[in-house]
mmCIF file of C-alpha atoms and ligand atoms in Angstrom:
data_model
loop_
_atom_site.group_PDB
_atom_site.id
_atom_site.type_symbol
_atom_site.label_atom_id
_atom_site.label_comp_id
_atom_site.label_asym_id
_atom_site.label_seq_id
_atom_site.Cartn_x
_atom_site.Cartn_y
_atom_site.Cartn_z
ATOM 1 C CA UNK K 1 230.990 47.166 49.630
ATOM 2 C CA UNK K 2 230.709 50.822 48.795
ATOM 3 C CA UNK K 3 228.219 52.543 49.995
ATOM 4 C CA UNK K 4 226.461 54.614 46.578
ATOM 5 C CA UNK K 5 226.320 58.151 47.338
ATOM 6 C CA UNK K 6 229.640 59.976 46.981
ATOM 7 C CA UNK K 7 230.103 61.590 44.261
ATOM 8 C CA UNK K 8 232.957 63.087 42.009
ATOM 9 C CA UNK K 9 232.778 67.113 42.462
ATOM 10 C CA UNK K 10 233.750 69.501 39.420
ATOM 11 C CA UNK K 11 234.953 72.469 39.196
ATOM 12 C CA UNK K 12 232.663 75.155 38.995
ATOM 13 C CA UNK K 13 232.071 77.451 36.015
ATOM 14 C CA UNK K 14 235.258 79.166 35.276
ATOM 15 C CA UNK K 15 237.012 78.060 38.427
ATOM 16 C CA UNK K 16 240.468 76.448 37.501
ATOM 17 C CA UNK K 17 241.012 72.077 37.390
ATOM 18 C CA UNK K 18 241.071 70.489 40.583
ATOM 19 C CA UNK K 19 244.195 69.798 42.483
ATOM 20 C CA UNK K 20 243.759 67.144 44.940
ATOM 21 C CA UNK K 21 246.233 64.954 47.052
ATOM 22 C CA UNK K 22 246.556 61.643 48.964
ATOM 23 C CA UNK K 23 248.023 61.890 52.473
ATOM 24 C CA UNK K 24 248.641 58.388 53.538
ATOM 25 C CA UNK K 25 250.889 58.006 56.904
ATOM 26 C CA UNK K 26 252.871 55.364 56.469
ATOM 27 C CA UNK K 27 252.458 53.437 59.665
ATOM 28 C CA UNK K 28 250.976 50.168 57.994
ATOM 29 C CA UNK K 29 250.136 48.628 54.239
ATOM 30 C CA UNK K 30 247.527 50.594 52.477
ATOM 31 C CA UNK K 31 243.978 48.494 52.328
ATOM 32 C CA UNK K 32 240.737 49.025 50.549
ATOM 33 C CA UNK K 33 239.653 51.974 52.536
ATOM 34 C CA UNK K 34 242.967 53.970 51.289
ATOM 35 C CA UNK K 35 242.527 52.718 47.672
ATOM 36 C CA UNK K 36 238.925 53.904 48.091
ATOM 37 C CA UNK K 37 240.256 57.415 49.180
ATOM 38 C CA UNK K 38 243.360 57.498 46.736
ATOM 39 C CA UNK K 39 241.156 56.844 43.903
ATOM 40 C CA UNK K 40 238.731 59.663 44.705
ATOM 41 C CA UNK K 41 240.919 61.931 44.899
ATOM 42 C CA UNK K 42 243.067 60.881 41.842
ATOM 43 C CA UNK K 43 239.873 60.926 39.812
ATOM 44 C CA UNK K 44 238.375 64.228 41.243
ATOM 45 C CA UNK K 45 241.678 65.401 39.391
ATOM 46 C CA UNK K 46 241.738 63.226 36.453
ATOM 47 C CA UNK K 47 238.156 64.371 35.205
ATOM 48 C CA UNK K 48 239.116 67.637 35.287
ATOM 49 C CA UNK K 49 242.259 67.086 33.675
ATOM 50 C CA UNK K 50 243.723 68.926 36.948
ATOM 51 C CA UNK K 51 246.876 67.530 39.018
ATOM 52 C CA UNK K 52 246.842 64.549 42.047
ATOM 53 C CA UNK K 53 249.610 64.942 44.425
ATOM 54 C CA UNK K 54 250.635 62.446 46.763
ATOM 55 C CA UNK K 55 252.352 63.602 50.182
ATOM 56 C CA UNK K 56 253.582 61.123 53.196
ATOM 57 C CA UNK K 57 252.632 62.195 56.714
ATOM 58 C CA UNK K 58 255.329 60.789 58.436
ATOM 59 C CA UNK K 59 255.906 62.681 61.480
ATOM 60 C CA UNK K 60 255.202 60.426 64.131
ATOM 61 C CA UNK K 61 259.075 58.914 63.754
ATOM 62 C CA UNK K 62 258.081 55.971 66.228
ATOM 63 C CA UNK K 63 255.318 54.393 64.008
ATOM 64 C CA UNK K 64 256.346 55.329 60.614
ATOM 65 C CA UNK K 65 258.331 53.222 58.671
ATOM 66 C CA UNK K 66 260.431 53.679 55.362
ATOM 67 C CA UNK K 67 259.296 49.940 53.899
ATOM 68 C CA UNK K 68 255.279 51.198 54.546
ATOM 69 C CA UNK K 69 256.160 54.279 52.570
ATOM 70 C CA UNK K 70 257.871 51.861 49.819
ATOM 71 C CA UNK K 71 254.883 49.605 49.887
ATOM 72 C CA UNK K 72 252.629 52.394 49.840
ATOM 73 C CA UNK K 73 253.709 53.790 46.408
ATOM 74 C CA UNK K 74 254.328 50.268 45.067
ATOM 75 C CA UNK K 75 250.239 49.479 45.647
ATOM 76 C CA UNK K 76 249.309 52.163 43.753
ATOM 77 C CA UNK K 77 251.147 51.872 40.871
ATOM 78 C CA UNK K 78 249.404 48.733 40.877
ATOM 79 C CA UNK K 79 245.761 49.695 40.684
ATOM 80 C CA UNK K 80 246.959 52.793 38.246
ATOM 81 C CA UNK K 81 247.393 55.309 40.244
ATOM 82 C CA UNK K 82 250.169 57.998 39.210
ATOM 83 C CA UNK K 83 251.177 61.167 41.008
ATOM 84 C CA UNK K 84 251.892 64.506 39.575
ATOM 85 C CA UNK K 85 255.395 66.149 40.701
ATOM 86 C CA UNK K 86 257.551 65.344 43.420
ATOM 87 C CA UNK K 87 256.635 63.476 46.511
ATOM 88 C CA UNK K 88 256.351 65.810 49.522
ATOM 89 C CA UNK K 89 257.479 64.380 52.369
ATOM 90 C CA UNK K 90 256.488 65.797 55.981
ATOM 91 C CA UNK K 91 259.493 65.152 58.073
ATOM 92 C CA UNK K 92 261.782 67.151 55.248
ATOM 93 C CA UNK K 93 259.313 70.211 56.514
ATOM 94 C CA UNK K 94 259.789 70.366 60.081
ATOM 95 C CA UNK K 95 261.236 73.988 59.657
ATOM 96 C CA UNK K 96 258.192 75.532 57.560
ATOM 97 C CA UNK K 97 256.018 74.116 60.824
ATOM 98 C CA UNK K 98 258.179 75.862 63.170
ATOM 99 C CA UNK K 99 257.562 78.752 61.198
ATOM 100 C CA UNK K 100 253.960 78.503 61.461
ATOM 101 C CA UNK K 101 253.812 77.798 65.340
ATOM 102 C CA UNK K 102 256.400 80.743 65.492
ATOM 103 C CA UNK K 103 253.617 82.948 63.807
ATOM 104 C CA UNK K 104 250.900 81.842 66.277
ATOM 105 C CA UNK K 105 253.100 82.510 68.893
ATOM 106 C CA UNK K 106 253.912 85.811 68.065
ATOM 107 C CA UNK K 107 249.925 86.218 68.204
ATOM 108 C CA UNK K 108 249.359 84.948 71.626
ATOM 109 C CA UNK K 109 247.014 81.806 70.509
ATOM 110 C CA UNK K 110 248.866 79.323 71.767
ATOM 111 C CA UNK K 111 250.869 78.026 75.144
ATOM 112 C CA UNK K 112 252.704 75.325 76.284
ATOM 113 C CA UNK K 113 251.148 72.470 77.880
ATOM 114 C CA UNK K 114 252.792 70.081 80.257
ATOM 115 C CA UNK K 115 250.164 67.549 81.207
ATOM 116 C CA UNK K 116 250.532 63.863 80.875
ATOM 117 C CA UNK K 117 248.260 61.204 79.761
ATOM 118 C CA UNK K 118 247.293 60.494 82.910
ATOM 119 C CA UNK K 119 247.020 63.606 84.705
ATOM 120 C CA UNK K 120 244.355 64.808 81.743
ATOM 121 C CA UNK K 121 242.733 61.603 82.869
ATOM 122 C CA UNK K 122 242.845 62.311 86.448
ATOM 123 C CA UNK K 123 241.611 65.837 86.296
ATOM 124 C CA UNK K 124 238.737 64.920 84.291
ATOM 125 C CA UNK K 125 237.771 62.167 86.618
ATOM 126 C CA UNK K 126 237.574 64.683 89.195
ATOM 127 C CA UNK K 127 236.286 66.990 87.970
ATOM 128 C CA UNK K 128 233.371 64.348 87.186
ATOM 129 C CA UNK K 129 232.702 65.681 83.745
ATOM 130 C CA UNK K 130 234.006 66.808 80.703
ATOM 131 C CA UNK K 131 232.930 68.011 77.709
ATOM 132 C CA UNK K 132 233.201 65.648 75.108
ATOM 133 C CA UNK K 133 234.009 65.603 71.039
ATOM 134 C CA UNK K 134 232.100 64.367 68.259
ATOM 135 C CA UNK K 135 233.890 61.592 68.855
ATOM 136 C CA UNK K 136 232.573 60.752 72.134
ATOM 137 C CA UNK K 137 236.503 61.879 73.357
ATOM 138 C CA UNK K 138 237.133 63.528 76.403
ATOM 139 C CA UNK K 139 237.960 66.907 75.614
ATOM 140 C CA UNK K 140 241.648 69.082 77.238
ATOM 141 C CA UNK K 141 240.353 70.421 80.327
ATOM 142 C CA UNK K 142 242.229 72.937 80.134
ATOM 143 C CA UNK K 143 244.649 72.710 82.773
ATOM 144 C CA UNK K 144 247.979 74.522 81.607
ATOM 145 C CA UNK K 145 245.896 77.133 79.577
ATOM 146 C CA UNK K 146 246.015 79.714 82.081
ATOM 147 C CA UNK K 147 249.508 79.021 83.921
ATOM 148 C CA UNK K 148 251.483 82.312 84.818
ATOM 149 C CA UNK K 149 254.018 82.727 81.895
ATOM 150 C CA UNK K 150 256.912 82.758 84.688
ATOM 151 C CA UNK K 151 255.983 79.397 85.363
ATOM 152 C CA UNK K 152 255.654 77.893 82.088
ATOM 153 C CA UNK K 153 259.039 79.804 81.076
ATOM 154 C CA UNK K 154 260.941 78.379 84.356
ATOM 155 C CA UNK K 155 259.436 74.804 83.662
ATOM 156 C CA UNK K 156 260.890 75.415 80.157
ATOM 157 C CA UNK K 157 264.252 76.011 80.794
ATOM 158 C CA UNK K 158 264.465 73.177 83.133
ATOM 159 C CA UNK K 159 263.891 70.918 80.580
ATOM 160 C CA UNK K 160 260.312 69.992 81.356
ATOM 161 C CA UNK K 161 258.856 68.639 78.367
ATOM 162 C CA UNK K 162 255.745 69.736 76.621
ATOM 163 C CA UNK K 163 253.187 70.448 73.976
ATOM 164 C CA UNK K 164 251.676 73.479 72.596
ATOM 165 C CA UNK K 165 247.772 73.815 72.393
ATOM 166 C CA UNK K 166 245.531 75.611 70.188
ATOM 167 C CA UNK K 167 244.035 78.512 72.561
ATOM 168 C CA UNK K 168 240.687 77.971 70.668
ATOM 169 C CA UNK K 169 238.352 80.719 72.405
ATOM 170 C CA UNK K 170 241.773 83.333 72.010
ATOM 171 C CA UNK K 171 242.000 82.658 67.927
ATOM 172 C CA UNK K 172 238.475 82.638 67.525
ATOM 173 C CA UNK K 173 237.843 85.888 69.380
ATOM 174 C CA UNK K 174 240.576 87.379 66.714
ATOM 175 C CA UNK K 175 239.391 85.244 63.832
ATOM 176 C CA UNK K 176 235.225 85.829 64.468
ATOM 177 C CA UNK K 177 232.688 83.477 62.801
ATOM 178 C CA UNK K 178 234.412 81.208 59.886
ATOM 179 C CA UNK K 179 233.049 78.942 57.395
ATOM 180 C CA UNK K 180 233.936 76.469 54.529
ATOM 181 C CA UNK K 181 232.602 74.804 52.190
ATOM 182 C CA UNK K 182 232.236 70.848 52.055
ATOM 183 C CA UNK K 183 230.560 69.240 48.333
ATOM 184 C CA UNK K 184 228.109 67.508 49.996
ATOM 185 C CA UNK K 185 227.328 69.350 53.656
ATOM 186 C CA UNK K 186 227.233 72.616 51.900
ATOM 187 C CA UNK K 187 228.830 75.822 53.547
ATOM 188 C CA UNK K 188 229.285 75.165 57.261
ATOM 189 C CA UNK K 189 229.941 77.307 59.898
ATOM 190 C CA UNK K 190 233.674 76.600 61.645
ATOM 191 C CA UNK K 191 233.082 75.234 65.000
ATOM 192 C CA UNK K 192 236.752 74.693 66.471
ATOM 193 C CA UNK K 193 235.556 74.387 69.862
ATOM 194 C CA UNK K 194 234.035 71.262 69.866
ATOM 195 C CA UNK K 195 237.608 69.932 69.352
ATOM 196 C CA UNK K 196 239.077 71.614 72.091
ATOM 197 C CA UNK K 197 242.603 73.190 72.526
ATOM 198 C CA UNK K 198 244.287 70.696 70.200
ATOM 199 C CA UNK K 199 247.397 69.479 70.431
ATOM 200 C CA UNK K 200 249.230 71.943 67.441
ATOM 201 C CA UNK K 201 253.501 71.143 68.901
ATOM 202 C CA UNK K 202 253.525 67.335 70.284
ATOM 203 C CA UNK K 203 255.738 66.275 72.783
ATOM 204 C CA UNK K 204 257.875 63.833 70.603
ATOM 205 C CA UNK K 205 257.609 65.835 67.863
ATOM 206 C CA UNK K 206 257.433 69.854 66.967
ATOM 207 C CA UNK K 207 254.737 69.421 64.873
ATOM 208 C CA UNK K 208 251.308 67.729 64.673
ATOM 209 C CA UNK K 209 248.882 66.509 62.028
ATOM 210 C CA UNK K 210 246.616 69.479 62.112
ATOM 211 C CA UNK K 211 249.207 72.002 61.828
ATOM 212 C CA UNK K 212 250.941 70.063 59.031
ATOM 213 C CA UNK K 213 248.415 68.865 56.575
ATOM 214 C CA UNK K 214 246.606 72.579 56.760
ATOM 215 C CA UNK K 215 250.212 74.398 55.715
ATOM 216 C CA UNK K 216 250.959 71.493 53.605
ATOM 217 C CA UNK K 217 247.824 71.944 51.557
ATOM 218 C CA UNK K 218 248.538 75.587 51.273
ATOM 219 C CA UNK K 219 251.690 75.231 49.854
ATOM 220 C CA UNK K 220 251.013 72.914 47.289
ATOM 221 C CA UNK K 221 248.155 74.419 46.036
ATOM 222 C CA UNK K 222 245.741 72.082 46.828
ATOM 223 C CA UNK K 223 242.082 73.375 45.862
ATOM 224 C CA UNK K 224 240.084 70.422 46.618
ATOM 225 C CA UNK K 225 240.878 67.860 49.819
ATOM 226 C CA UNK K 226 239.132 64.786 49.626
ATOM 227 C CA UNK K 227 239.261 62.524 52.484
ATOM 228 C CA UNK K 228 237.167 60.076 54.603
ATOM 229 C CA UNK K 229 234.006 61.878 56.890
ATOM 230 C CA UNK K 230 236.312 60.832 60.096
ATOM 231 C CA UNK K 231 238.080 63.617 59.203
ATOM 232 C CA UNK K 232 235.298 66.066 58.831
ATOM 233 C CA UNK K 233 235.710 67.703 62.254
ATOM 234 C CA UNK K 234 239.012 68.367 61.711
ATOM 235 C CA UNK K 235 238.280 70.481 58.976
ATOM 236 C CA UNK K 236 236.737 73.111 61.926
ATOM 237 C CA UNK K 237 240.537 73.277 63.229
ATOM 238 C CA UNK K 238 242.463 73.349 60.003
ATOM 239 C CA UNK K 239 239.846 76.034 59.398
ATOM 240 C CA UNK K 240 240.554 78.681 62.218
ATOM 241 C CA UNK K 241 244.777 77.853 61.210
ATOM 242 C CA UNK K 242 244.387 78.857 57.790
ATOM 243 C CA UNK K 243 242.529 82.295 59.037
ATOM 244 C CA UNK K 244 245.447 83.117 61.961
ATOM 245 C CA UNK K 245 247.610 82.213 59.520
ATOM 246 C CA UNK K 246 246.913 83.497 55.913
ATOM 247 C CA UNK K 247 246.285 80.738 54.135
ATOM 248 C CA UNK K 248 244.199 79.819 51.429
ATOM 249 C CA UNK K 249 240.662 77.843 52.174
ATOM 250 C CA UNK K 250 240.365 74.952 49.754
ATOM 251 C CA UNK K 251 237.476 73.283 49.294
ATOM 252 C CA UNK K 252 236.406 69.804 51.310
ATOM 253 C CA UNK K 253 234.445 66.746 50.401
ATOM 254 C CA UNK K 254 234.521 64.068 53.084
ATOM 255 C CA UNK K 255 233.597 61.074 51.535
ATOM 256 C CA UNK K 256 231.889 57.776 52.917
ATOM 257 C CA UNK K 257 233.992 55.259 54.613
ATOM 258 C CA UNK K 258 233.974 51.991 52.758
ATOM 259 C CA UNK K 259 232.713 49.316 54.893
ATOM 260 C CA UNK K 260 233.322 45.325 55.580
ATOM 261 C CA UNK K 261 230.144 42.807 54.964
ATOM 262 C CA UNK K 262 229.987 43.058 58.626
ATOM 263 C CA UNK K 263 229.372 47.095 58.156
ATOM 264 C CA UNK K 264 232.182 47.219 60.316
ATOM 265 C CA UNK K 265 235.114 49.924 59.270
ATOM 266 C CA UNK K 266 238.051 48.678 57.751
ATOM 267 C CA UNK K 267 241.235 49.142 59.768
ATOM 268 C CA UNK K 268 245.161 48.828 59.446
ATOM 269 C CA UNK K 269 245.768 46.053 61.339
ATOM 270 C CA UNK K 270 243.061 43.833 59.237
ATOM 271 C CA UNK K 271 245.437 42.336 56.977
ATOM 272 C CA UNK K 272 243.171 40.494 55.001
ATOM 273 C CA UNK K 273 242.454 43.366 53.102
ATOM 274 C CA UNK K 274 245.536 44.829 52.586
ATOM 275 C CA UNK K 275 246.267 45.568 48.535
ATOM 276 C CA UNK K 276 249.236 43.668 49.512
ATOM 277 C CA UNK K 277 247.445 40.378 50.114
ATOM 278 C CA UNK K 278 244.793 40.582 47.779
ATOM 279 C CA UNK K 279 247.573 40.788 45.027
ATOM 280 C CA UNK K 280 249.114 37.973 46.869
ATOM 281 C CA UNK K 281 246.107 36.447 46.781
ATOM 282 C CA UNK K 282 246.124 36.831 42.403
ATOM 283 C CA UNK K 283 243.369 39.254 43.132
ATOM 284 C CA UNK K 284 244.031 41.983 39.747
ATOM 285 C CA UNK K 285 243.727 46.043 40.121
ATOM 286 C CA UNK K 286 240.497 45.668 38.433
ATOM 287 C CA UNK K 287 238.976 43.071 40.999
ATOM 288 C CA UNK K 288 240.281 46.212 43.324
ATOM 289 C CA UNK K 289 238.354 48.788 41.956
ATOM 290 C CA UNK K 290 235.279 46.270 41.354
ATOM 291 C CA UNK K 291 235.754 45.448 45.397
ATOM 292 C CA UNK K 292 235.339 49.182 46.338
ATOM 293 C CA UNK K 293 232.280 50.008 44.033
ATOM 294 C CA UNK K 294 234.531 50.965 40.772
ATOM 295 C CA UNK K 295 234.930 48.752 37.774
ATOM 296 C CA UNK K 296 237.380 49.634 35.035
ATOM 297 C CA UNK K 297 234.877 50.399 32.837
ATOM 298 C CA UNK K 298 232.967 52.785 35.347
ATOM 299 C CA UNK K 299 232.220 56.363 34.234
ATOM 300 C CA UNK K 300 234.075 58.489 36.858
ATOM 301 C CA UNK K 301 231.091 60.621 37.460
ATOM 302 C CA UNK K 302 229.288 58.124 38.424
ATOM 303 C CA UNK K 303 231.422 56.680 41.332
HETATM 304 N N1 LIG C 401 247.420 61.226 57.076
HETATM 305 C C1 LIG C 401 246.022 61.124 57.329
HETATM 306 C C2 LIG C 401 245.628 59.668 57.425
HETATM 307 O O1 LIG C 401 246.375 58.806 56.970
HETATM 308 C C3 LIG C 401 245.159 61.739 56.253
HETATM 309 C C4 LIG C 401 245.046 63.185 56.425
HETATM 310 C C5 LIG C 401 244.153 63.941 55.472
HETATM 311 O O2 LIG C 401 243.760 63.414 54.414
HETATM 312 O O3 LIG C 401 243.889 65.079 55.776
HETATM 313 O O4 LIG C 401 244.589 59.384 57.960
#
């Protein structure tokens, strides 16, 4: 199922253990793709005898729920997977993030954006094109970035609701040319623009996952972040935060994304291969680790 060429990074020569981290939001039951990611990162640490932390991105209060976050740590204990310290959950943080957006206000890099859905889709269909992201997405057009402050402060305090973007070309005019390091892509140069002014203050909710998961792995220390190659582009936002902010770079290795026989990409809503049904099923931890490419008995270095 795995496919053979991630992997486990080391430290380099006199550069402290790794301490890496599993971010799971618990919106669903964790399934072999998770367990693939959990146990790269939990071994990236263990080889080094450095320290795994496990955090719970539950800021999205609609879709998370507290028996996924239950079942969550209940699967890994069952394929051996322990974490190191508390458990640091998101929504207990909602202050530090405020803190953060209050910095980047007080810089002028970002602004308040009051589009809907459907008018981002409206204006791009005008428009007739759009620049798009690695993911083939439609990109913000842009539409509230240059609104007169006035405006934006009257719409405000008549309880419009809103989001605050990312002024991407502002930060990176302050910031210049960034890079960072990913184990297997090698240094790469920050390219935060091809993402667009993301989304840093959702409506909903006064944070968002790219503003979260780049303080969070600042505060605890984390020097290595493992996580799937979806996530890779990300890494060009989370970038340009940590340099308007002050935060430490760790280092990245996006790993492959395990696959089904159909080389389709496992998702939540497949339940078949939820850890949670397998066990059902009798299926034991080490059938788990044999299903994603790991046997008991492998030698971590050669995952
Ligand atoms: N919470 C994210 C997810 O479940 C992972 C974020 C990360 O590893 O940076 O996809």
């Amino acid at each position: 199922m795995i496919k053979g060429s991630d992997f486990l990074p080391l430290p380099g020569p006199g550069e402290p253990p790794h301490v890496t981290r599993f971010a799971p939001s618990p919106t669903g039951y964790l399934h072999l793709g998770h367990a693939y990611s959990a146990l790269f990162a939990f071994e990236a640490a263990r080889i080094t005898g450095g320290r795994f932390l496990l955090r719970i991105e539950d800021i999205d209060r609609q879709r998370c729920r507290p028996e996924f976050e239950q079942g969550i740590m209940e699967d890994l204990r069952w394929i051996g997977i322990t974490w190191d310290g508390p458990v640091r959950r998101q929504s207990e943080h909602i202050d530090t993030y405020r803190a953060a957006l209050d910095e980047l206000q007080r810089i002028g890099v970002i602004y308040p954006c009051f589009c809907s859905r459907k008018q981002i889709r409206i204006e791009i269909e005008q428009a007739g094109r759009a620049p798009h992201g690695p993911s083939g997405e439609a990109l913000y057009p842009g539409i509230c970035r240059h609104l007169d402050p006035a405006e934006s402060a009257w719409r405000i305090r008549n309880g419009e609701p809103y989001a605050l973007r990312l002024d991407v070309g502002k930060a990176l005019a302050l910031t210049g040319v960034l890079t960072w390091e990913d184990c297997r892509a090698g240094v790469v140069e920050a390219d935060p623009l091809s993402l667009g002014d993301v989304v840093l203050a959702r409506k909903d909710v006064p944070t968002s996952y790219h503003l979260a998961v780049t303080v969070d792995d600042h505060l605890q220390g984390v020097t290595l972040v493992t996580r799937g190659e979806d996530l890779f582009h990300a890494t060009h936002v989370h970038r340009l935060l940590q340099a308007l902010l002050g935060l430490r770079t760790p280092r990245y290795y996006h790993h492959n994304l395990i696959a089904d026989s159909s080389g389709q990409r496992l998702a939540k809503r497949n339940r078949a291969i939820t850890l949670r049904h397998l066990r059902d099923c009798r299926r034991t931890p080490d059938d788990i680790w044999r299903m994603i490419g790991l046997s008991a008995e492998t030698n971590p270095k050669a995952l």
